[in-house]
PDB file of C-alpha atoms in Angstrom:
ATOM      1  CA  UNK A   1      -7.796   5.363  18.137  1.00 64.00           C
ATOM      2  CA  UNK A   2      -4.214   5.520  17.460  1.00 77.00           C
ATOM      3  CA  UNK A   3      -2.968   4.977  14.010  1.00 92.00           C
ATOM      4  CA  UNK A   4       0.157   2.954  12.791  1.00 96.00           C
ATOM      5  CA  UNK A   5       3.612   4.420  14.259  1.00 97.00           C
ATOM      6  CA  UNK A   6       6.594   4.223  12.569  1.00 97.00           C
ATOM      7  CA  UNK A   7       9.562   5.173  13.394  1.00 97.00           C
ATOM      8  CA  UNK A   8      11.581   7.033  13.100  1.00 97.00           C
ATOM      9  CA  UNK A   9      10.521   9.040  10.134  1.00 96.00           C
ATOM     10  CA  UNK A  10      13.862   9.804   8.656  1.00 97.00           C
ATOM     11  CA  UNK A  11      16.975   8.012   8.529  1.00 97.00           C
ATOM     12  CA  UNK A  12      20.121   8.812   6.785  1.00 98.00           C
ATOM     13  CA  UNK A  13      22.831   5.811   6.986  1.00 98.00           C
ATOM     14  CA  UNK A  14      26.174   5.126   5.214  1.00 98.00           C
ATOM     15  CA  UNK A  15      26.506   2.434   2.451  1.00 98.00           C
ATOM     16  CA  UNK A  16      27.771  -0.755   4.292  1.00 98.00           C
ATOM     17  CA  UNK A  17      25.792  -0.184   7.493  1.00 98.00           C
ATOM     18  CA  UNK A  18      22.557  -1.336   9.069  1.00 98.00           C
ATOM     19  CA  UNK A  19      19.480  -0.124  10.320  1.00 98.00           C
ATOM     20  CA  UNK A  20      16.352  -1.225  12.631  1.00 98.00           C
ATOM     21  CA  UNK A  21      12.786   0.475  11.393  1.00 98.00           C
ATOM     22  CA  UNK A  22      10.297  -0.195  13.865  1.00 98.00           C
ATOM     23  CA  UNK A  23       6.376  -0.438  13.612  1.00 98.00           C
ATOM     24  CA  UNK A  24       3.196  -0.453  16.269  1.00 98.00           C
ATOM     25  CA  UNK A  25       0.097  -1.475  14.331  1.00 96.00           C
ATOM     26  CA  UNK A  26      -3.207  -0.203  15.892  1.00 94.00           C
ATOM     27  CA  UNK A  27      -4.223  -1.835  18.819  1.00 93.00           C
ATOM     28  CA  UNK A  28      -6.009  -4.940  17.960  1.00 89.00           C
ATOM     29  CA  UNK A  29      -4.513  -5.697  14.097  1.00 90.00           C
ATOM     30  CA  UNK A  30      -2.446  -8.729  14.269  1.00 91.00           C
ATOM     31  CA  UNK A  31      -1.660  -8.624  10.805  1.00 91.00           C
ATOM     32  CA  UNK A  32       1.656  -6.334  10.106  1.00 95.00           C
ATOM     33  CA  UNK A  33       3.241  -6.123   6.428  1.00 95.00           C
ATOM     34  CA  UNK A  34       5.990  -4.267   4.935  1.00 97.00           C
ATOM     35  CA  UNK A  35       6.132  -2.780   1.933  1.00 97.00           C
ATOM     36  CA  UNK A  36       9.460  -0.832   0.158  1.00 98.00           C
ATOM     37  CA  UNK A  37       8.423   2.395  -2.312  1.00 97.00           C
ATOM     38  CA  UNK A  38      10.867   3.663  -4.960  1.00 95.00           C
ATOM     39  CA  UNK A  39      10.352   6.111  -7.665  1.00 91.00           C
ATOM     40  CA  UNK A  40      11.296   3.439 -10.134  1.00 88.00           C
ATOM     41  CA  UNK A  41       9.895  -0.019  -8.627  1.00 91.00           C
ATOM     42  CA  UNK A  42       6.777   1.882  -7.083  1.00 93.00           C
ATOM     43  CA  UNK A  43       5.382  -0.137  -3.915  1.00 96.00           C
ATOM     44  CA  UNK A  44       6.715  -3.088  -3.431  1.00 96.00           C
ATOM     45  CA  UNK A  45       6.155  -6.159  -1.077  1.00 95.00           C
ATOM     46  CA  UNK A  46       8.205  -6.717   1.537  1.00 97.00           C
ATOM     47  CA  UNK A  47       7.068  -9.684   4.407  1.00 94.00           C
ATOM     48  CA  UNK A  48       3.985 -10.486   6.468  1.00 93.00           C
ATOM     49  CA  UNK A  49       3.846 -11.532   9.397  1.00 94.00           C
ATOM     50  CA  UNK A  50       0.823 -12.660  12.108  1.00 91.00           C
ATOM     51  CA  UNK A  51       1.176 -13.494  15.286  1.00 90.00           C
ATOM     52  CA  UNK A  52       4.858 -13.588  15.494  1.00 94.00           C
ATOM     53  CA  UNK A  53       5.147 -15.627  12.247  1.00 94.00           C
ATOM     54  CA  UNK A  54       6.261 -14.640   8.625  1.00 94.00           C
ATOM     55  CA  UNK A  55       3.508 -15.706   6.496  1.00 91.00           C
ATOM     56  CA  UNK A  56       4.778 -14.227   3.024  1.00 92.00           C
ATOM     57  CA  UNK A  57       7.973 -12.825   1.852  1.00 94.00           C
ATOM     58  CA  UNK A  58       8.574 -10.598  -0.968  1.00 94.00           C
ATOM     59  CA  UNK A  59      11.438 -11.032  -3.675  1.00 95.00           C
ATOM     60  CA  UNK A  60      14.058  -9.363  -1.931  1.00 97.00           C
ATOM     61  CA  UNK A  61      17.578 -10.421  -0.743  1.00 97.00           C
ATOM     62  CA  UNK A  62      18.446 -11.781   2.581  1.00 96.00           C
ATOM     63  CA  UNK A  63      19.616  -8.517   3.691  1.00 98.00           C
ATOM     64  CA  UNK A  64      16.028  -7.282   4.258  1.00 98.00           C
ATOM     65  CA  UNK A  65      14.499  -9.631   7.380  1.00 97.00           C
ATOM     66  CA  UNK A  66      12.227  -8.541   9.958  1.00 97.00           C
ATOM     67  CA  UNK A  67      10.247  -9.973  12.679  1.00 97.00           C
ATOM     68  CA  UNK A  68       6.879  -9.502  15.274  1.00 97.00           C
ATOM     69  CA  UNK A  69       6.720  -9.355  18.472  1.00 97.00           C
ATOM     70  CA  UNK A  70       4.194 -10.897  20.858  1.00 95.00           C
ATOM     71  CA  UNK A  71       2.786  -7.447  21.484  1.00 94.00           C
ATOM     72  CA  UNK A  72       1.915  -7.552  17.206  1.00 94.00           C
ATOM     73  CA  UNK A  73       5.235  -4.543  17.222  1.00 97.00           C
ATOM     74  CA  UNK A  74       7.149  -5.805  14.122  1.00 98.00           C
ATOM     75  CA  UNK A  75      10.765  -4.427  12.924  1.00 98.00           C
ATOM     76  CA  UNK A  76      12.182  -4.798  10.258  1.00 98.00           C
ATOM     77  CA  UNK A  77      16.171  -4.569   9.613  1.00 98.00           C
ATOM     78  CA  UNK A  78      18.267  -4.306   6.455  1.00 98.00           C
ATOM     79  CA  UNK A  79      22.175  -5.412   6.685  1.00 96.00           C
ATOM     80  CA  UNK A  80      24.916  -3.896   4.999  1.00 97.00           C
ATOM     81  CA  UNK A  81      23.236  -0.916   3.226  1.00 98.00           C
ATOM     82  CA  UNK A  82      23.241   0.157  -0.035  1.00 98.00           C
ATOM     83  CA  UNK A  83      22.600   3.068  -2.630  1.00 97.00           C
ATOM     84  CA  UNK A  84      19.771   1.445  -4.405  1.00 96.00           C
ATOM     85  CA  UNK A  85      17.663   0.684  -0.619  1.00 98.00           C
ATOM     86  CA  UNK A  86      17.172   4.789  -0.812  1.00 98.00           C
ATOM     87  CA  UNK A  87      13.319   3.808  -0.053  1.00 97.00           C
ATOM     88  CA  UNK A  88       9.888   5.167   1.803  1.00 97.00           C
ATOM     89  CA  UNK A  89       8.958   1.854   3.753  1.00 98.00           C
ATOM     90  CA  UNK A  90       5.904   1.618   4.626  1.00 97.00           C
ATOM     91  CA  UNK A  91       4.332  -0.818   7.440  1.00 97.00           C
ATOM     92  CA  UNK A  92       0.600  -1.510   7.187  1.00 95.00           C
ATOM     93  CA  UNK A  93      -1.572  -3.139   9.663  1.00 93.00           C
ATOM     94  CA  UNK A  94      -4.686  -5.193   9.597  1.00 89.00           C
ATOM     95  CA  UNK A  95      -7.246  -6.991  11.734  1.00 83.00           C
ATOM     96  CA  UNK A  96      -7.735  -9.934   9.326  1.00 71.00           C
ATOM     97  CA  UNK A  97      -6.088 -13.394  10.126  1.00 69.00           C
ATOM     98  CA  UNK A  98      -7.176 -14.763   6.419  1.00 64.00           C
ATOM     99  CA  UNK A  99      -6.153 -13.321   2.934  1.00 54.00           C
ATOM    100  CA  UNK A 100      -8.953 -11.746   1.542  1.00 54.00           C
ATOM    101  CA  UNK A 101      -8.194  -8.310   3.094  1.00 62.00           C
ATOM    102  CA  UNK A 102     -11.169  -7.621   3.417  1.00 68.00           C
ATOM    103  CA  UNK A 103     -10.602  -4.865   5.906  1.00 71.00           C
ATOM    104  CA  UNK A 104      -7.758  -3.770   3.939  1.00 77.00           C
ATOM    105  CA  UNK A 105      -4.487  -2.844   5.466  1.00 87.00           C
ATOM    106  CA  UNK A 106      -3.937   0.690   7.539  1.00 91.00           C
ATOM    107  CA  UNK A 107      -0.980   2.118   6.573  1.00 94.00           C
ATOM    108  CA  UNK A 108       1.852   3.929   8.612  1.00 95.00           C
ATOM    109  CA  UNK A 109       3.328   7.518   7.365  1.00 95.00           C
ATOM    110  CA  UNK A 110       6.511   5.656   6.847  1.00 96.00           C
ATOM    111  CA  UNK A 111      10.301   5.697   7.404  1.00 97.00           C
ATOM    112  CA  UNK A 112      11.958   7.544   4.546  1.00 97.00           C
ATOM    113  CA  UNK A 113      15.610   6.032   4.418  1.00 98.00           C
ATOM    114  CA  UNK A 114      18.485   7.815   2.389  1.00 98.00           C
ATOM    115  CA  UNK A 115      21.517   5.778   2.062  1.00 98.00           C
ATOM    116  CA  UNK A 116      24.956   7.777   0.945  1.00 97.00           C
TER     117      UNK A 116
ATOM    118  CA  UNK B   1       0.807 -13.625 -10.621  1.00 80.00           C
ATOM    119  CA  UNK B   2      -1.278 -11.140  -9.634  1.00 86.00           C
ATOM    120  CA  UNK B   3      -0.858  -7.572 -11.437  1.00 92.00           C
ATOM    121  CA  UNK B   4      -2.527  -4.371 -11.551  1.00 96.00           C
ATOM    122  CA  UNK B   5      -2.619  -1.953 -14.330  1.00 96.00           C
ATOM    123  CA  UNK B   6      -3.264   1.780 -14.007  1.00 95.00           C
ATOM    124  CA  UNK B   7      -3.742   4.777 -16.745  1.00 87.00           C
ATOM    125  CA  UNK B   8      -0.680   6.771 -16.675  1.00 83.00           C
ATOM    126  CA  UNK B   9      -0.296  10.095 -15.350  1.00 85.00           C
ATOM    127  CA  UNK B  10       0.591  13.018 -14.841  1.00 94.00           C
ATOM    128  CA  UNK B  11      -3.373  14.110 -14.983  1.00 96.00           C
ATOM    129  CA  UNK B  12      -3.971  18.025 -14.711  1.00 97.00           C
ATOM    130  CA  UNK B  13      -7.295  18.974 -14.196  1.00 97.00           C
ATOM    131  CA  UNK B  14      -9.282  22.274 -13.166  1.00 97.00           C
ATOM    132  CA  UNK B  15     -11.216  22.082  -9.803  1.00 97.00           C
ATOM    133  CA  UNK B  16     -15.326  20.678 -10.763  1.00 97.00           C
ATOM    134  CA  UNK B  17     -14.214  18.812 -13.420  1.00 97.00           C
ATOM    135  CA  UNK B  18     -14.653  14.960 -13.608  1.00 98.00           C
ATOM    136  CA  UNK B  19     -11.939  12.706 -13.136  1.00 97.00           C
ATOM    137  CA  UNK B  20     -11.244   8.811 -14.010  1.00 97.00           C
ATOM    138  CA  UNK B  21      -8.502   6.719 -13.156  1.00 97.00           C
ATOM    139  CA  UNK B  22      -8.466   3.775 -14.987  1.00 97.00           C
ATOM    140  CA  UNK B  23      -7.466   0.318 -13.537  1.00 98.00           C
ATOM    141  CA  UNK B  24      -7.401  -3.128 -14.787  1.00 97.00           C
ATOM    142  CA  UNK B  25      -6.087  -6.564 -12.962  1.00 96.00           C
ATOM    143  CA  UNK B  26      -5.222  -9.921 -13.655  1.00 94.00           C
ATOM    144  CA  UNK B  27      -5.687 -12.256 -11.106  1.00 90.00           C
ATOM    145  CA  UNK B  28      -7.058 -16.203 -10.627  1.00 81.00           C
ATOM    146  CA  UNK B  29     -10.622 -15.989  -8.418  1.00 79.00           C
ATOM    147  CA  UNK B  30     -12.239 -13.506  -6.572  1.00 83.00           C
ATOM    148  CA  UNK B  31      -9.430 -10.903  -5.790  1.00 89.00           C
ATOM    149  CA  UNK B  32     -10.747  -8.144  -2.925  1.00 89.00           C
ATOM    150  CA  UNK B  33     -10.060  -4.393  -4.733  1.00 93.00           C
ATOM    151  CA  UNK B  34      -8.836  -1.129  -3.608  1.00 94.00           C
ATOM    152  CA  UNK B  35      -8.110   1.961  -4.069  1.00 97.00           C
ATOM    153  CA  UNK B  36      -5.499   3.541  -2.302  1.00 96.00           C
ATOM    154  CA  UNK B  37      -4.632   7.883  -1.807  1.00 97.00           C
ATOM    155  CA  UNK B  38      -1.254   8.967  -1.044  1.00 96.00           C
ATOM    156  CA  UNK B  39      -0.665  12.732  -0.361  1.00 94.00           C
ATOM    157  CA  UNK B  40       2.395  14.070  -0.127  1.00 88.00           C
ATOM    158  CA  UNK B  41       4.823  13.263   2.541  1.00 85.00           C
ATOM    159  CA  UNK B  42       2.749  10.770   4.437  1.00 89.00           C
ATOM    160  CA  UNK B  43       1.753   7.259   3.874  1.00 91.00           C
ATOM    161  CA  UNK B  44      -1.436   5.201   2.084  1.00 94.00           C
ATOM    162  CA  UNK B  45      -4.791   6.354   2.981  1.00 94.00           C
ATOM    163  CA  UNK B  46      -7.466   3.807   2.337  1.00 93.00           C
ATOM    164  CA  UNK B  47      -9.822   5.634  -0.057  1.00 96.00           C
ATOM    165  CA  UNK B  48     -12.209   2.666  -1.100  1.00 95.00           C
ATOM    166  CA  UNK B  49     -12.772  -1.014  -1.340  1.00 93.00           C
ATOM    167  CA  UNK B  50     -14.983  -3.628  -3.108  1.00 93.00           C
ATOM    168  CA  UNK B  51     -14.971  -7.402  -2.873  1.00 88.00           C
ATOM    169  CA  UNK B  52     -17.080  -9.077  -4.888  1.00 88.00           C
ATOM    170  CA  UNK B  53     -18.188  -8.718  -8.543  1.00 91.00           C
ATOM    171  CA  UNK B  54     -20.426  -5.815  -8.997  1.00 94.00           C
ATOM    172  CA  UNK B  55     -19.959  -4.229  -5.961  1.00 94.00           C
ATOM    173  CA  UNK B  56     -19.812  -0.404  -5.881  1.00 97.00           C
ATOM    174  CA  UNK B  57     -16.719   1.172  -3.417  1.00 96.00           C
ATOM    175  CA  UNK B  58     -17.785   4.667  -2.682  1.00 97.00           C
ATOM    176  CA  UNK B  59     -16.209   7.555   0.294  1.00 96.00           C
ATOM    177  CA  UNK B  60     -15.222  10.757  -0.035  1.00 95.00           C
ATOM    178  CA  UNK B  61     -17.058  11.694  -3.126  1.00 97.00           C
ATOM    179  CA  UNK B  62     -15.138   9.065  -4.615  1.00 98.00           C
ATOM    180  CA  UNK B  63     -16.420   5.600  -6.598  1.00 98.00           C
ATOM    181  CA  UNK B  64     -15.210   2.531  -8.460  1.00 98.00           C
ATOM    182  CA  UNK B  65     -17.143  -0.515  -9.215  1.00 97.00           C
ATOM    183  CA  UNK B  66     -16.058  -4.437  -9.305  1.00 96.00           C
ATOM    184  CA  UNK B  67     -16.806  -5.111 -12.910  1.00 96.00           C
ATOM    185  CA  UNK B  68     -15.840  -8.812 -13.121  1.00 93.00           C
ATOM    186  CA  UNK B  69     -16.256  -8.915 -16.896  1.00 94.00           C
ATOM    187  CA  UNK B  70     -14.213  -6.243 -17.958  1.00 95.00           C
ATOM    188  CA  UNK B  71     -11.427  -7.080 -15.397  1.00 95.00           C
ATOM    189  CA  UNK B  72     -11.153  -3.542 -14.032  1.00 97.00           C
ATOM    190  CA  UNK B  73     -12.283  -0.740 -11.290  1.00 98.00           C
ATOM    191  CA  UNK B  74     -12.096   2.383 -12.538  1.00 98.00           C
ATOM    192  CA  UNK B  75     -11.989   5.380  -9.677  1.00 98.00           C
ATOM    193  CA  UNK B  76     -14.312   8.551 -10.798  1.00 98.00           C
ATOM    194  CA  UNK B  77     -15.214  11.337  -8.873  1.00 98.00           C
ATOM    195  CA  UNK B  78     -18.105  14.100 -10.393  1.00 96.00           C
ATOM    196  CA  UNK B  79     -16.575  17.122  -9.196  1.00 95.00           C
ATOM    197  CA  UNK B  80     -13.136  17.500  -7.800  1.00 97.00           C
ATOM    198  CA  UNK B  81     -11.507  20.005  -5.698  1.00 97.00           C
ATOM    199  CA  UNK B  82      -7.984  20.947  -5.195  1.00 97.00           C
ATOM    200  CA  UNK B  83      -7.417  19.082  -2.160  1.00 96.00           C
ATOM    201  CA  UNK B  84      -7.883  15.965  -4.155  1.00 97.00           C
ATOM    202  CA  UNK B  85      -4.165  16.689  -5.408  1.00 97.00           C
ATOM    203  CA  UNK B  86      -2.325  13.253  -4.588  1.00 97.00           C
ATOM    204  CA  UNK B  87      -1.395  10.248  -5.733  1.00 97.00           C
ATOM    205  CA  UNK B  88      -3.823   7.456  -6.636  1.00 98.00           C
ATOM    206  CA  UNK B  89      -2.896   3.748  -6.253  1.00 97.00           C
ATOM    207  CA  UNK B  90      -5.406   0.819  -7.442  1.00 97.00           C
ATOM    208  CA  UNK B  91      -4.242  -2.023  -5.537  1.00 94.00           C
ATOM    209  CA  UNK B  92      -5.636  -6.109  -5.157  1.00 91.00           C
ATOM    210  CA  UNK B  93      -5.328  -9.010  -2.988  1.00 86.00           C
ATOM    211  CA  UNK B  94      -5.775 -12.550  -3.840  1.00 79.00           C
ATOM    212  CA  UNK B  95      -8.542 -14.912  -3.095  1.00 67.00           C
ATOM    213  CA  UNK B  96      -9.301 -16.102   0.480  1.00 62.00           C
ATOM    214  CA  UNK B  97      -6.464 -18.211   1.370  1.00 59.00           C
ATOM    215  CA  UNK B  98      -4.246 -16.475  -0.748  1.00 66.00           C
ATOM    216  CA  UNK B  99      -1.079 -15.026   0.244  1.00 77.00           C
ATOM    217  CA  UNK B 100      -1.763 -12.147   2.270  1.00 81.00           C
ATOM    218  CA  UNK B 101       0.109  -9.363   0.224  1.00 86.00           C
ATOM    219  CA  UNK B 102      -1.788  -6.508  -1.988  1.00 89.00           C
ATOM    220  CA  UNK B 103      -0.471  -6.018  -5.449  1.00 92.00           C
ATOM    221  CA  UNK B 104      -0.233  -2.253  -6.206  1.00 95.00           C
ATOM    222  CA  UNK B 105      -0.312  -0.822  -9.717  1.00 96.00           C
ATOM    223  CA  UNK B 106       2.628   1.738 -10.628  1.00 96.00           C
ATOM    224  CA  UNK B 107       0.105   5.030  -9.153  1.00 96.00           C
ATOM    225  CA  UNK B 108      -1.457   7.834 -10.867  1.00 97.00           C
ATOM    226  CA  UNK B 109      -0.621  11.677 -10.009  1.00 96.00           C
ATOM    227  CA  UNK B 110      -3.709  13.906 -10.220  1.00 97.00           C
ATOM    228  CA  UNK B 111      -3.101  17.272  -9.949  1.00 97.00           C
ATOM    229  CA  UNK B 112      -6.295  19.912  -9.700  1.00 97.00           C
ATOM    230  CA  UNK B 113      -5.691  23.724 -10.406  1.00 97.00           C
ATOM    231  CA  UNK B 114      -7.798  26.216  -9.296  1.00 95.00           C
TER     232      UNK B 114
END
């Protein structure tokens, strides 16, 4: 059974642009999140979505959006870059439709993102 | 809100010997728990889970139990090789209903010597 895919698995972008990460959750898990890791603000919360709709959103500007497709794929993109969204991001699948989590969440190896 | 509170690291042990990572939360209900393993380079590995009170999480060698009580689930392992060198993340999510996130605590690095 294939895992969670991201891609790509490294990016390097320029301060000012934008960039597309992409996800496929394992077949089956309509659940996808997002979550951004730093050295300094550790893992942090991004969106959820399920079945095409964002469910939660994390405390982060409007530069960070993202959406799912009907297939469960999700993307996420960020808008005009910058030095301080130098992240791992990290998608995470699950089969659950409620909140416990019960399953808990699969992750993805994640998209490391340098921005210079 | 939700929050989760691990023990510090670096930790440094030698291979066999016993290792505890301590973790307490603060949440409202009957939060699911987890513990998360993060080697380097790739992403979170689900190591264990619990989710109700008393409930023991086990894989790998690896426990932590649901103490209600005391607020906490502490990760311990008997005997520990080096391959257990990574990163450990206690993490929760909210009651049922709730809003389909888990709340990570800041990670502990283990490192085991030979």
């Amino acid at each position: 059974k294939a895992g969670v895919t991201q891609t790509p698995r490294y990016l390097i972008k320029t301060r000012g642009q934008q960039v597309t990460l992409s996800c496929s959750p394992i077949s089956g898990h309509r659940s996808v999140s997002w979550y951004q890791q730093t050295p300094g603000q550790g893992l942090q919360f991004l969106f959820e979505y399920f079945s095409e709709t964002q469910r939660n959103k994390g405390n982060f500007p409007g530069r960070f959006s993202g959406r799912q497709f009907s297939n469960s794929r999700s993307e996420m993109n960020v808008s005009t870059l910058e030095l301080g969204d130098s992240a791992l991001y990290l998608c995470a699948s699950s089969p659950a439709s409620d909140g416990t989590l019960i399953f808990g969440y699969t992750f993805g190896s994640g998209t490391r993102l340098t921005v210079v | 809100g939700d929050s989760v509170t691990q023990m510090e690291g670096p930790v440094t042990l030698s291979e066999e010997a016993f290792l505890t990572i301590n973790c307490t939360y603060t949440a409202t209900g009957y939060p699911s728990l987890f513990w998360y393993v993060q080697y380097p380079g790739e992403g979170l590995q689900l190591l264990l889970k619990a989710t109700k009170a008393d409930d023991k999480g086990s894989n790998k060698g690896f426990e932590a139990t649901y103490r209600k009580e005391t607020t906490s689930f502490h990760l311990e392992k008997g005997s520990v090789q080096v391959s257990d060198s990574a990163v450990y993340f206690c993490a929760l999510s909210p009651t049922p209903g709730g809003d389909y996130k888990l709340s990570f605590g800041a990670g502990t690095t283990v490192t085991v010597r030979a």
